[in-house]
Coordinates of C-alpha atoms in Angstrom, one line a residue:
M828 CA 11.5 -10.5 18.7
V829 CA 10.4 -7.8 16.3
E830 CA 6.6 -7.0 16.1
T831 CA 5.3 -7.8 12.7
I832 CA 1.9 -6.7 13.1
S833 CA 0.3 -4.4 15.6
W834 CA -3.1 -2.9 16.2
K835 CA -3.4 0.0 18.7
N836 CA -6.1 2.5 19.2
G837 CA -7.7 1.7 15.8
T838 CA -4.4 2.0 13.9
L839 CA -2.9 -1.0 12.1
I840 CA 1.0 -1.1 11.5
F841 CA 3.0 -3.7 9.6
L842 CA 6.7 -4.3 9.7
D843 CA 7.7 -3.8 6.0
Q844 CA 9.6 -7.1 5.5
T845 CA 10.8 -6.1 2.0
K846 CA 13.2 -3.7 3.7
L847 CA 14.8 -6.3 5.8
P848 CA 17.8 -7.0 6.6
V849 CA 19.1 -3.5 5.7
E850 CA 16.3 -1.4 7.4
V851 CA 13.7 -2.1 10.1
V852 CA 10.7 -0.2 8.9
Y853 CA 7.1 0.1 10.2
K854 CA 4.3 1.4 8.0
K855 CA 0.8 2.5 9.1
Q856 CA -1.9 0.9 7.0
K857 CA -4.4 3.6 6.1
N858 CA -7.0 1.6 4.1
I859 CA -7.9 -1.9 3.0
E860 CA -6.4 -1.2 -0.4
Q861 CA -3.0 -0.5 1.2
V862 CA -3.3 -3.8 3.2
W863 CA -4.1 -5.5 0.0
D864 CA -0.9 -4.2 -1.6
A865 CA 1.2 -5.0 1.5
I866 CA 0.0 -8.6 1.4
K867 CA 0.5 -8.9 -2.5
Q868 CA 4.0 -7.2 -2.3
L869 CA 5.0 -9.5 0.7
R870 CA 5.4 -6.6 3.0
V871 CA 3.6 -8.8 5.5
R872 CA 3.8 -12.5 4.8
G873 CA 3.8 -15.9 6.2
A874 CA 0.7 -18.2 6.8
P875 CA 0.0 -17.4 10.4
A876 CA 0.8 -13.6 10.0
L877 CA -1.6 -13.5 7.1
G878 CA -4.5 -14.8 9.1
V879 CA -3.9 -11.9 11.5
A880 CA -3.4 -9.4 8.8
G881 CA -6.6 -10.6 7.1
A882 CA -8.6 -10.2 10.4
Y883 CA -7.2 -6.6 10.9
G884 CA -7.4 -5.8 7.3
I885 CA -11.2 -6.3 7.1
L886 CA -11.6 -4.5 10.4
L887 CA -9.8 -1.6 9.0
G888 CA -11.8 -1.8 5.8
M889 CA -15.0 -1.5 7.8
Q890 CA -13.9 1.2 10.3
H891 CA -15.7 3.9 8.3
S892 CA -18.9 2.0 7.6
Q893 CA -20.2 1.8 11.1
S894 CA -22.9 4.3 10.4
L895 CA -24.5 1.9 7.9
P896 CA -27.6 -0.1 8.6
S897 CA -26.5 -3.5 9.8
G898 CA -27.6 -5.2 6.5
E899 CA -25.7 -2.9 4.3
F900 CA -22.8 -3.3 6.7
I901 CA -22.7 -7.0 6.3
T902 CA -23.1 -6.7 2.3
E903 CA -20.3 -4.3 2.3
M904 CA -18.2 -6.4 4.4
K905 CA -18.7 -9.5 2.1
K906 CA -17.4 -7.4 -0.8
K907 CA -14.3 -6.3 1.0
A908 CA -13.6 -9.8 2.3
A909 CA -13.7 -11.2 -1.3
Y910 CA -11.4 -8.2 -2.4
L911 CA -8.7 -8.8 0.4
N912 CA -8.8 -12.5 0.0
S913 CA -7.6 -12.1 -3.7
S914 CA -4.4 -10.8 -2.6
R915 CA -2.8 -14.2 -2.1
P916 CA -4.8 -17.2 -3.3
T917 CA -2.5 -20.1 -2.0
A918 CA -2.2 -19.1 1.7
V919 CA -5.2 -20.6 3.3
N920 CA -4.7 -18.7 6.7
L921 CA -5.5 -15.5 5.0
S922 CA -9.0 -16.7 3.9
W923 CA -9.4 -18.4 7.4
G924 CA -8.9 -15.1 9.2
I925 CA -11.1 -13.3 6.9
N926 CA -13.8 -16.0 7.1
R927 CA -13.7 -16.1 10.8
M928 CA -14.3 -12.3 10.9
M929 CA -17.2 -12.7 8.3
A930 CA -18.7 -15.5 10.5
K931 CA -18.6 -13.3 13.5
A932 CA -20.3 -10.5 11.7
E933 CA -23.0 -12.7 10.4
S934 CA -23.8 -14.0 14.0
L935 CA -24.3 -10.3 15.2
K936 CA -26.4 -9.0 12.3
S937 CA -29.3 -8.2 14.6
K938 CA -27.2 -5.5 16.3
K939 CA -26.2 -2.1 15.1
S940 CA -23.2 -1.6 12.8
D941 CA -21.1 0.1 15.3
E942 CA -21.8 -2.6 17.9
I943 CA -20.8 -5.2 15.2
W944 CA -17.5 -3.4 14.5
A945 CA -16.7 -3.3 18.2
E946 CA -17.2 -7.1 18.5
L947 CA -15.1 -7.6 15.3
E948 CA -12.3 -5.7 16.9
K949 CA -12.3 -8.0 19.9
E950 CA -12.3 -11.0 17.6
A951 CA -9.4 -9.7 15.5
V952 CA -7.5 -9.1 18.8
A953 CA -8.4 -12.6 19.9
I954 CA -7.0 -14.1 16.5
H955 CA -3.9 -12.1 17.1
N956 CA -3.4 -13.4 20.7
E957 CA -4.2 -17.0 19.7
D958 CA -1.4 -16.9 16.9
K959 CA 1.1 -16.0 19.7
D960 CA 0.0 -18.9 21.8
L961 CA -0.2 -21.3 18.9
C962 CA 3.4 -20.5 18.1
R963 CA 4.5 -21.2 21.5
R964 CA 2.7 -24.5 21.7
I965 CA 4.2 -25.6 18.3
G966 CA 7.5 -24.9 19.9
E967 CA 6.8 -27.1 22.9
T968 CA 5.6 -29.9 20.5
G969 CA 8.6 -29.9 18.4
K970 CA 11.4 -29.2 20.8
A971 CA 12.0 -32.8 21.5
L972 CA 13.1 -33.4 17.8
I973 CA 16.0 -31.3 18.4
K974 CA 19.1 -32.7 20.0
D975 CA 22.5 -31.2 20.9
G976 CA 24.9 -31.2 18.0
M977 CA 22.2 -31.3 15.4
G978 CA 22.2 -29.5 12.0
I979 CA 18.8 -28.4 11.0
L980 CA 17.9 -27.2 7.6
T981 CA 15.0 -24.8 7.0
H982 CA 13.7 -23.4 3.7
C983 CA 12.0 -19.8 3.2
N984 CA 10.9 -18.1 6.4
A985 CA 8.5 -19.8 8.7
G986 CA 10.0 -17.8 11.6
A987 CA 9.0 -15.0 14.0
L988 CA 8.6 -12.9 10.9
C989 CA 5.9 -15.2 9.4
S990 CA 3.8 -14.9 12.4
T991 CA 3.1 -12.7 15.3
G992 CA 4.9 -15.0 17.8
I993 CA 8.0 -17.2 17.5
G994 CA 7.1 -18.7 14.2
T995 CA 6.1 -22.2 13.1
A996 CA 9.2 -24.0 11.7
T997 CA 11.5 -21.9 14.0
A998 CA 9.3 -22.4 17.0
P999 CA 10.9 -25.7 18.2
M1000 CA 14.4 -24.0 17.4
Y1001 CA 13.7 -21.1 19.6
T1002 CA 12.2 -23.2 22.4
A1003 CA 15.1 -25.6 22.4
F1004 CA 17.6 -22.8 22.2
S1005 CA 16.0 -21.2 25.2
E1006 CA 16.4 -24.4 27.1
G1007 CA 20.1 -24.4 26.5
R1008 CA 20.3 -26.9 23.6
K1009 CA 23.2 -26.3 21.2
F1010 CA 22.6 -26.9 17.5
K1011 CA 23.3 -25.3 14.1
V1012 CA 20.6 -24.1 11.7
Y1013 CA 21.3 -23.9 7.9
A1014 CA 18.9 -21.5 6.2
D1015 CA 18.4 -21.9 2.4
E1016 CA 18.6 -18.5 0.7
T1017 CA 15.2 -19.2 -1.1
R1018 CA 15.3 -17.7 -4.6
P1019 CA 13.8 -15.6 -6.1
L1020 CA 13.0 -13.3 -3.2
L1021 CA 15.5 -14.6 -0.7
Q1022 CA 13.4 -15.0 2.2
G1023 CA 15.7 -17.3 3.8
A1024 CA 18.7 -15.0 3.3
R1025 CA 17.0 -11.7 4.1
L1026 CA 14.5 -12.9 6.8
T1027 CA 15.3 -16.3 8.4
S1028 CA 19.1 -15.8 8.7
W1029 CA 18.6 -12.2 10.0
E1030 CA 16.0 -13.1 12.7
L1031 CA 18.0 -16.2 14.0
Q1032 CA 21.1 -14.2 14.1
Q1033 CA 19.4 -11.4 16.0
A1034 CA 18.2 -14.1 18.5
G1035 CA 21.7 -15.4 19.1
V1036 CA 20.9 -18.9 17.4
D1037 CA 23.8 -20.4 15.4
V1038 CA 22.8 -20.0 11.8
T1039 CA 24.6 -20.6 8.6
L1040 CA 23.2 -19.2 5.2
I1041 CA 23.5 -21.4 2.2
C1042 CA 22.4 -21.2 -1.5
D1043 CA 19.4 -23.3 -2.3
D1044 CA 21.6 -25.5 -4.6
M1045 CA 23.9 -26.4 -1.7
A1046 CA 21.3 -28.4 0.2
A1047 CA 22.2 -31.7 -1.4
F1048 CA 25.9 -31.3 -0.8
M1049 CA 25.3 -30.4 2.9
M1050 CA 23.1 -33.4 3.3
S1051 CA 25.6 -35.7 1.6
K1052 CA 28.4 -34.6 3.9
G1053 CA 26.3 -35.3 7.0
F1054 CA 25.8 -31.6 8.1
I1055 CA 21.9 -32.0 8.0
N1056 CA 20.3 -34.2 10.6
L1057 CA 16.7 -32.8 10.5
V1058 CA 14.6 -30.6 8.1
I1059 CA 11.8 -28.4 9.4
T1060 CA 9.8 -26.1 7.1
G1061 CA 6.5 -24.2 7.2
T1062 CA 3.6 -24.4 4.9
D1063 CA 1.0 -22.1 3.4
R1064 CA -1.8 -24.8 2.9
V1065 CA -2.1 -28.6 3.7
A1066 CA -4.6 -30.7 1.8
S1067 CA -6.7 -33.3 3.6
N1068 CA -4.4 -36.1 2.3
G1069 CA -1.3 -34.4 3.8
D1070 CA 0.1 -32.9 0.6
A1071 CA 1.5 -29.4 1.5
A1072 CA 2.0 -26.3 -0.5
N1073 CA 5.0 -24.1 0.6
K1074 CA 7.6 -21.8 -0.9
I1075 CA 9.0 -22.9 -4.2
G1076 CA 11.9 -25.2 -3.7
T1077 CA 10.4 -26.9 -0.6
M1078 CA 9.5 -30.1 -2.6
G1079 CA 13.0 -30.3 -3.8
V1080 CA 14.4 -30.2 -0.2
A1081 CA 11.9 -33.0 0.7
V1082 CA 13.1 -35.1 -2.2
L1083 CA 16.6 -34.7 -1.0
A1084 CA 15.8 -35.4 2.6
N1085 CA 14.1 -38.7 1.5
Y1086 CA 17.1 -39.7 -0.6
F1087 CA 19.5 -39.1 2.4
H1088 CA 17.1 -40.6 4.9
I1089 CA 16.7 -37.4 6.9
P1090 CA 13.4 -36.7 8.7
F1091 CA 11.3 -34.1 7.0
Y1092 CA 8.8 -32.2 9.2
I1093 CA 6.5 -29.4 8.6
A1094 CA 5.3 -27.0 11.3
C1095 CA 1.9 -25.3 11.2
P1096 CA -1.2 -24.6 13.2
F1097 CA -4.4 -26.6 12.5
S1098 CA -5.8 -23.4 10.7
T1099 CA -3.4 -24.2 7.9
F1100 CA -5.1 -27.5 7.2
D1101 CA -7.6 -27.2 4.4
M1102 CA -9.9 -30.3 4.9
N1103 CA -12.0 -29.0 1.9
T1104 CA -9.2 -29.6 -0.5
A1105 CA -8.7 -33.3 -1.3
A1106 CA -5.1 -33.2 -2.6
G1107 CA -2.2 -31.0 -3.4
Q1108 CA -3.0 -30.8 -7.1
Q1109 CA -6.1 -29.0 -6.3
I1110 CA -4.3 -26.1 -4.3
P1111 CA -4.2 -22.9 -6.5
I1112 CA -0.5 -21.9 -7.1
E1113 CA 0.3 -18.1 -7.3
E1114 CA 2.2 -17.2 -10.4
R1115 CA 4.2 -14.0 -9.6
N1116 CA 5.8 -11.2 -11.7
A1117 CA 8.6 -12.2 -14.0
D1118 CA 10.8 -9.3 -12.8
E1119 CA 11.4 -11.2 -9.6
V1120 CA 13.4 -13.8 -11.6
L1121 CA 14.8 -11.5 -14.3
F1122 CA 16.6 -9.2 -11.7
F1123 CA 18.9 -10.0 -8.8
G1124 CA 20.0 -7.3 -6.4
G1125 CA 18.8 -4.6 -8.7
R1126 CA 20.7 -5.8 -11.7
R1127 CA 19.2 -7.6 -14.7
T1128 CA 20.3 -11.2 -14.8
G1129 CA 18.0 -12.5 -17.6
P1130 CA 17.9 -11.3 -21.2
I1131 CA 15.1 -8.9 -22.3
G1132 CA 12.2 -10.8 -24.0
V1133 CA 13.0 -14.2 -22.4
Q1134 CA 10.1 -16.3 -21.2
V1135 CA 9.9 -16.8 -17.5
R1136 CA 7.9 -19.1 -15.1
N1137 CA 7.7 -17.8 -11.4
P1138 CA 5.4 -20.1 -9.5
A1139 CA 5.6 -18.8 -5.7
F1140 CA 4.9 -22.3 -4.4
D1141 CA 5.3 -26.0 -5.0
V1142 CA 3.5 -28.9 -3.4
T1143 CA 5.3 -31.6 -1.4
P1144 CA 3.6 -35.0 -1.7
H1145 CA 2.6 -36.5 1.6
E1146 CA 4.7 -39.5 1.1
L1147 CA 7.9 -37.4 1.6
I1148 CA 6.6 -35.8 4.9
T1149 CA 7.8 -37.5 8.2
G1150 CA 5.1 -35.5 10.3
Y1151 CA 3.4 -32.3 11.0
I1152 CA 4.4 -30.4 14.0
T1153 CA 1.2 -28.7 15.4
E1154 CA -0.1 -26.9 18.5
N1155 CA -1.8 -30.2 19.4
G1156 CA 1.1 -32.6 18.9
I1157 CA 2.7 -34.3 16.1
V1158 CA 0.6 -35.7 13.3
K1159 CA 2.1 -38.7 11.6
P1160 CA 1.2 -40.9 8.7
P1161 CA -1.3 -42.0 7.6
F1162 CA -2.2 -38.4 7.3
F1163 CA -5.8 -38.6 5.8
E1164 CA -7.0 -40.8 8.7
N1165 CA -5.2 -39.1 11.3
L1166 CA -6.0 -35.4 10.2
H1167 CA -9.7 -36.4 9.9
R1168 CA -9.4 -37.9 13.3
N1169 CA -8.1 -34.7 14.8
F1170 CA -10.7 -32.5 13.1
L1171 CA -13.5 -34.7 14.2
K1172 CA -12.5 -34.2 17.8

């Protein structure tokens, strides 16, 4: 597995995922502005990875503020936290990682700033290590769903590249594969930025998993012919009623799976559940630059001056979701009751 994020001796490094699959390029992050841009431009991406990136990003942003009085340190950190969190509004893991770092700092405000920063570094490393373990546990939870001879469809990239471990949607696949199960994965290309083509098919191929790349509009055909027996995707935010926001096109896959009576699962850690958001319509949906739609492979594919919509996510209604594969087991409907029961433990 490639290393998506690393922190060594005070240096933060991201794998630049916009260069894949042609080049494997690592870039040192010199300041919080560069981290903001890397998140915005999808150089680092994916719900779990954004939680880790947010933690390290705020740590990097406060690295040169250790001489401030502790009160000023906390005030400055709040400003930087709000700034970094503005880079991707839909992905709740980003704010989760930043808020956890902020809470840690607040609990240490009686200490000197350099002592606070040292404890923040430990917290960021803990978040990083927890992500790796969560991915492993999601894999253990979901592996039983994967049987020999299955065809499994996934959308976008919820793989090792979206995390710092073995991913979320791909975690059951990698775990089942490591245990010798034989199955085929179909990866939607995921327009307009081709995360399925550039990232998912690349990483599964690198790992030796049997993967076939298909265009987004081929999913219905493949399902109708019996090639798909299971769908597993990731998600960027889940509302308390079980509605899930994920990469644009996921809702369409869920509708198709429901029509063809194919189980549709979403894999994510509990940090992706936003219990403060009642339903999917309340999740903010990021609207991205029109050029992502107007150009394909460096060539203009839309006329100059045409109106463009480019929402980065859609929301899959909870009624279409078979279950959530989490680090603590599979959560089944009714989601509102079962999610609240899990969070009250």
